[in-house]
Amino acid sequence: MNQMHSAPTVSGHNAVLHDAVRPQWSAEVISWLLGSPLLGQRLEVLDLGVGTGLGTRSIATLGHSVTAVDTDNDMLSVLRKVSEELSHGGVGLITAANGSAESIPLEDESVDAITCLQAWHWMDAERATFECDRVLRQDGMMAMGWHTWDRTSEWVNGLAAIIEPDGPPDDQTRSVPREFAGRGIFERKDFAFNYELSVDQLVKLASSWAFVAQRSDQNAVLAKVCRLGDQLESSDGLVRFPHITAAFRLQLPSKDLVG
């Protein structure tokens, strides 16, 4: 029989919690987002709205230099600390900078690629698009991605019934612009994966979601999530949370070929 867990009382979410429980970004997904660069090809990448840099670290581990931009200094402080502990392949390749997609702290045409993971729906699309277009080099890659729940899964729907009493939230992937500065159409690819975590981690993950943290009955909701996790826990002590990473990329043509 699986061990029963008790749901902790959690107040809000913070940078350390976010970093500990949110899913990582695989090398496969990141490589595709960057345009599947050749082995040994090193890119200058801008990562926007990075939070604690879960995607940033994957970019650096692949050997690319990356400027990580966010407005939250607490999130960036976690990234800076963790960056010091990266494997040798990613050491020294990350620069964390305070800024936003609407005001990017980089020079014109200074990066080969831009990634924006779990964040574009928070941006002012018109201003952010202008800024991204400004800092991208010719033939640069613009990429966005979201980890989404696999709602074909019965247990995901059971989780949704607990924490989404008013139905699912808006589809964040709809914020992807069909055209980028009038210069192209995004290509989409979905990557399925199971996010493996313990029951305690599942509860902490749920507590990190703003739509749970802001509820007046948060502790009761987390107790239900805990019971669901107990039911689904495998013999190895893990719950497998079905996800789909929705990935989008657009290679922009040379600016002198436009218009």
Short mmCIF file of C-alpha atoms in Angstrom, two decimals:
data_model
loop_
_atom_site.label_atom_id
_atom_site.label_comp_id
_atom_site.label_asym_id
_atom_site.label_seq_id
_atom_site.Cartn_x
_atom_site.Cartn_y
_atom_site.Cartn_z
CA MET A 1 0.00 0.00 0.00
CA ASN A 2 1.29 3.47 -0.85
CA GLN A 3 2.19 5.78 1.99
CA MET A 4 -0.40 8.49 2.66
CA HIS A 5 0.85 12.06 2.59
CA SER A 6 -0.41 15.13 4.37
CA ALA A 7 -0.83 18.36 2.45
CA PRO A 8 1.33 21.18 3.81
CA THR A 9 -0.06 24.62 4.49
CA VAL A 10 1.48 26.82 1.82
CA SER A 11 1.15 30.57 1.53
CA GLY A 12 1.68 31.90 -1.97
CA HIS A 13 4.60 30.95 -4.19
CA ASN A 14 8.14 32.25 -4.42
CA ALA A 15 11.23 32.00 -6.53
CA VAL A 16 12.78 29.07 -4.66
CA LEU A 17 9.55 27.08 -4.76
CA HIS A 18 9.07 27.87 -8.44
CA ASP A 19 12.57 26.65 -9.22
CA ALA A 20 12.18 23.46 -7.20
CA VAL A 21 8.89 22.19 -8.62
CA ARG A 22 8.33 23.51 -12.14
CA PRO A 23 9.19 21.15 -15.03
CA GLN A 24 12.51 21.44 -16.83
CA TRP A 25 13.06 22.04 -20.55
CA SER A 26 14.60 19.13 -22.42
CA ALA A 27 17.58 19.43 -24.73
CA GLU A 28 15.39 18.06 -27.54
CA VAL A 29 12.84 20.84 -27.18
CA ILE A 30 15.43 23.60 -26.76
CA SER A 31 17.43 22.44 -29.76
CA TRP A 32 14.31 22.45 -31.93
CA LEU A 33 13.33 25.91 -30.71
CA LEU A 34 16.77 27.22 -31.64
CA GLY A 35 16.42 25.86 -35.15
CA SER A 36 18.19 22.55 -34.59
CA PRO A 37 21.72 24.02 -34.84
CA LEU A 38 24.52 21.79 -36.06
CA LEU A 39 26.72 20.05 -33.52
CA GLY A 40 29.33 22.53 -32.38
CA GLN A 41 27.43 25.58 -33.61
CA ARG A 42 27.36 28.16 -30.83
CA LEU A 43 24.61 30.77 -30.74
CA GLU A 44 24.11 34.04 -28.92
CA VAL A 45 20.64 33.62 -27.37
CA LEU A 46 18.27 35.98 -25.57
CA ASP A 47 15.88 34.27 -23.14
CA LEU A 48 12.94 36.50 -22.18
CA GLY A 49 10.78 36.32 -19.07
CA VAL A 50 13.02 33.61 -17.69
CA GLY A 51 11.84 33.40 -14.10
CA THR A 52 14.50 31.29 -12.39
CA GLY A 53 15.89 30.22 -15.75
CA LEU A 54 14.79 26.61 -16.10
CA GLY A 55 15.01 26.99 -19.87
CA THR A 56 18.04 29.26 -19.69
CA ARG A 57 20.10 26.51 -18.10
CA SER A 58 19.15 24.04 -20.82
CA ILE A 59 20.26 26.55 -23.47
CA ALA A 60 23.62 27.05 -21.74
CA THR A 61 24.14 23.33 -21.16
CA LEU A 62 23.90 22.88 -24.94
CA GLY A 63 26.87 25.25 -25.21
CA HIS A 64 25.12 28.46 -26.25
CA SER A 65 25.74 31.86 -24.65
CA VAL A 66 22.50 33.22 -23.23
CA THR A 67 21.36 36.54 -21.81
CA ALA A 68 18.51 35.85 -19.38
CA VAL A 69 16.11 38.78 -18.92
CA ASP A 70 13.37 39.14 -16.31
CA THR A 71 11.74 41.90 -14.28
CA ASP A 72 11.87 39.93 -11.01
CA ASN A 73 15.16 40.27 -9.14
CA ASP A 74 14.27 37.43 -6.74
CA MET A 75 13.89 35.06 -9.67
CA LEU A 76 17.15 36.26 -11.23
CA SER A 77 19.01 35.82 -7.94
CA VAL A 78 18.04 32.14 -7.93
CA LEU A 79 19.24 31.81 -11.51
CA ARG A 80 22.57 33.44 -10.70
CA LYS A 81 23.14 31.09 -7.77
CA VAL A 82 22.19 27.95 -9.67
CA SER A 83 24.25 29.00 -12.70
CA GLU A 84 27.38 28.68 -10.59
CA GLU A 85 26.59 25.01 -10.05
CA LEU A 86 25.98 24.02 -13.68
CA SER A 87 27.91 21.22 -15.31
CA HIS A 88 31.12 22.29 -17.05
CA GLY A 89 29.28 22.59 -20.36
CA GLY A 90 27.19 25.53 -19.16
CA VAL A 91 29.55 27.36 -16.83
CA GLY A 92 30.09 31.02 -17.68
CA LEU A 93 27.57 31.07 -20.50
CA ILE A 94 24.67 32.79 -18.67
CA THR A 95 24.30 36.52 -18.11
CA ALA A 96 21.26 37.47 -16.00
CA ALA A 97 19.87 40.95 -16.56
CA ASN A 98 16.92 42.91 -15.22
CA GLY A 99 14.66 44.04 -18.06
CA SER A 100 11.54 43.20 -20.02
CA ALA A 101 10.45 42.11 -23.47
CA GLU A 102 9.17 45.63 -24.02
CA SER A 103 12.55 47.16 -23.13
CA ILE A 104 15.34 44.69 -23.88
CA PRO A 105 18.75 45.72 -22.46
CA LEU A 106 20.69 44.70 -25.58
CA GLU A 107 22.08 46.40 -28.67
CA ASP A 108 20.49 46.19 -32.13
CA GLU A 109 21.05 42.92 -34.01
CA SER A 110 23.00 41.39 -31.14
CA VAL A 111 21.53 37.86 -30.85
CA ASP A 112 21.07 34.86 -33.12
CA ALA A 113 17.92 33.60 -31.41
CA ILE A 114 15.28 34.62 -28.89
CA THR A 115 13.39 32.21 -26.65
CA CYS A 116 10.37 33.05 -24.54
CA LEU A 117 9.18 30.12 -22.42
CA GLN A 118 5.95 30.18 -20.43
CA ALA A 119 5.90 33.97 -20.73
CA TRP A 120 4.79 35.54 -24.03
CA HIS A 121 1.14 35.79 -22.91
CA TRP A 122 2.30 38.26 -20.21
CA MET A 123 3.91 40.58 -22.77
CA ASP A 124 2.65 43.67 -24.53
CA ALA A 125 2.74 41.90 -27.90
CA GLU A 126 3.18 44.98 -30.10
CA ARG A 127 6.03 46.51 -28.08
CA ALA A 128 7.69 43.14 -27.44
CA THR A 129 7.56 42.21 -31.13
CA PHE A 130 9.23 45.50 -32.07
CA GLU A 131 11.98 45.00 -29.49
CA CYS A 132 12.62 41.38 -30.47
CA ASP A 133 12.84 42.39 -34.11
CA ARG A 134 15.32 45.10 -33.15
CA VAL A 135 17.79 42.84 -31.31
CA LEU A 136 17.61 39.82 -33.65
CA ARG A 137 20.29 39.44 -36.28
CA GLN A 138 19.47 38.71 -39.88
CA ASP A 139 18.06 35.21 -40.32
CA GLY A 140 17.50 35.05 -36.55
CA MET A 141 15.21 32.56 -34.83
CA MET A 142 12.22 33.63 -32.72
CA ALA A 143 10.93 30.85 -30.47
CA MET A 144 8.21 30.39 -27.86
CA GLY A 145 7.07 27.44 -25.78
CA TRP A 146 4.65 26.37 -23.10
CA HIS A 147 4.36 23.26 -20.96
CA THR A 148 0.67 22.37 -21.14
CA TRP A 149 -1.36 19.62 -19.50
CA ASP A 150 -2.28 16.61 -21.59
CA ARG A 151 -6.03 16.86 -21.19
CA THR A 152 -6.60 13.54 -22.93
CA SER A 153 -5.44 11.98 -19.64
CA GLU A 154 -8.18 10.89 -17.26
CA TRP A 155 -6.21 11.80 -14.16
CA VAL A 156 -5.27 15.23 -15.54
CA ASN A 157 -8.98 15.86 -15.90
CA GLY A 158 -9.39 14.72 -12.30
CA LEU A 159 -6.79 17.27 -11.23
CA ALA A 160 -8.50 19.94 -13.32
CA ALA A 161 -11.82 19.21 -11.60
CA ILE A 162 -10.16 20.02 -8.26
CA ILE A 163 -8.39 23.23 -9.14
CA GLU A 164 -10.42 24.58 -12.09
CA PRO A 165 -14.02 24.75 -10.85
CA ASP A 166 -14.84 27.36 -13.49
CA GLY A 167 -13.33 25.38 -16.35
CA PRO A 168 -9.90 25.46 -17.98
CA PRO A 169 -8.05 28.78 -18.31
CA ASP A 170 -7.45 30.49 -21.62
CA ASP A 171 -5.09 28.67 -23.96
CA GLN A 172 -1.83 30.59 -23.56
CA THR A 173 -0.50 29.33 -26.89
CA ARG A 174 -3.08 31.51 -28.64
CA SER A 175 -0.90 34.50 -27.77
CA VAL A 176 1.63 33.38 -30.38
CA PRO A 177 1.43 35.90 -33.22
CA ARG A 178 0.69 34.33 -36.59
CA GLU A 179 3.05 36.78 -38.17
CA PHE A 180 6.12 38.36 -36.65
CA ALA A 181 6.50 41.93 -37.81
CA GLY A 182 4.82 40.82 -41.04
CA ARG A 183 7.72 38.59 -41.92
CA GLY A 184 6.69 34.98 -41.47
CA ILE A 185 4.54 32.26 -39.94
CA PHE A 186 5.37 30.26 -36.85
CA GLU A 187 5.99 26.53 -37.13
CA ARG A 188 4.56 24.42 -34.27
CA LYS A 189 5.69 21.10 -32.86
CA ASP A 190 4.29 19.30 -29.81
CA PHE A 191 6.49 17.22 -27.52
CA ALA A 192 4.76 14.80 -25.12
CA PHE A 193 6.38 14.01 -21.79
CA ASN A 194 5.51 12.71 -18.34
CA TYR A 195 6.58 15.02 -15.54
CA GLU A 196 7.69 12.64 -12.79
CA LEU A 197 7.47 13.92 -9.23
CA SER A 198 6.61 12.77 -5.72
CA VAL A 199 3.23 13.41 -4.14
CA ASP A 200 4.76 16.10 -1.93
CA GLN A 201 6.27 17.75 -4.98
CA LEU A 202 2.92 17.56 -6.77
CA VAL A 203 1.26 19.43 -3.90
CA LYS A 204 4.02 22.04 -3.87
CA LEU A 205 3.71 22.39 -7.65
CA ALA A 206 -0.02 23.02 -7.30
CA SER A 207 0.68 25.59 -4.58
CA SER A 208 2.98 27.46 -6.98
CA TRP A 209 0.20 28.05 -9.51
CA ALA A 210 -1.18 31.56 -9.06
CA PHE A 211 -4.77 30.44 -9.61
CA VAL A 212 -4.39 28.10 -6.61
CA ALA A 213 -2.28 30.39 -4.41
CA GLN A 214 -4.89 33.15 -4.72
CA ARG A 215 -7.84 31.00 -3.65
CA SER A 216 -9.32 31.51 -0.19
CA ASP A 217 -9.76 27.72 0.13
CA GLN A 218 -6.19 27.01 -0.98
CA ASN A 219 -5.41 24.54 1.81
CA ALA A 220 -8.55 22.50 1.14
CA VAL A 221 -7.69 22.39 -2.56
CA LEU A 222 -4.15 21.22 -1.83
CA ALA A 223 -5.49 18.50 0.47
CA LYS A 224 -7.58 17.18 -2.44
CA VAL A 225 -4.56 17.30 -4.75
CA CYS A 226 -2.62 15.33 -2.14
CA ARG A 227 -5.31 12.64 -1.97
CA LEU A 228 -5.38 12.40 -5.76
CA GLY A 229 -1.61 12.02 -5.77
CA ASP A 230 -1.82 9.23 -3.18
CA GLN A 231 -4.20 7.35 -5.48
CA LEU A 232 -1.87 7.70 -8.45
CA GLU A 233 1.49 7.12 -6.76
CA SER A 234 3.40 4.26 -8.36
CA SER A 235 5.46 1.64 -6.57
CA ASP A 236 8.56 3.78 -7.13
CA GLY A 237 6.97 6.61 -5.15
CA LEU A 238 6.39 8.85 -8.18
CA VAL A 239 3.36 10.37 -9.88
CA ARG A 240 3.56 10.73 -13.66
CA PHE A 241 1.90 13.94 -14.76
CA PRO A 242 1.19 13.85 -18.53
CA HIS A 243 2.25 17.04 -20.31
CA ILE A 244 2.62 18.35 -23.84
CA THR A 245 5.18 21.02 -24.61
CA ALA A 246 3.77 23.26 -27.34
CA ALA A 247 6.78 24.70 -29.17
CA PHE A 248 6.80 27.44 -31.80
CA ARG A 249 9.66 28.74 -33.93
CA LEU A 250 10.06 31.22 -36.76
CA GLN A 251 13.26 31.90 -38.66
CA LEU A 252 13.08 35.48 -39.82
CA PRO A 253 14.32 36.28 -43.32
CA SER A 254 17.04 38.81 -43.92
CA LYS A 255 15.69 42.27 -43.19
CA ASP A 256 16.94 43.63 -46.50
CA LEU A 257 14.74 41.08 -48.28
CA VAL A 258 11.57 42.33 -46.60
CA GLY A 259 9.28 44.82 -48.24
#
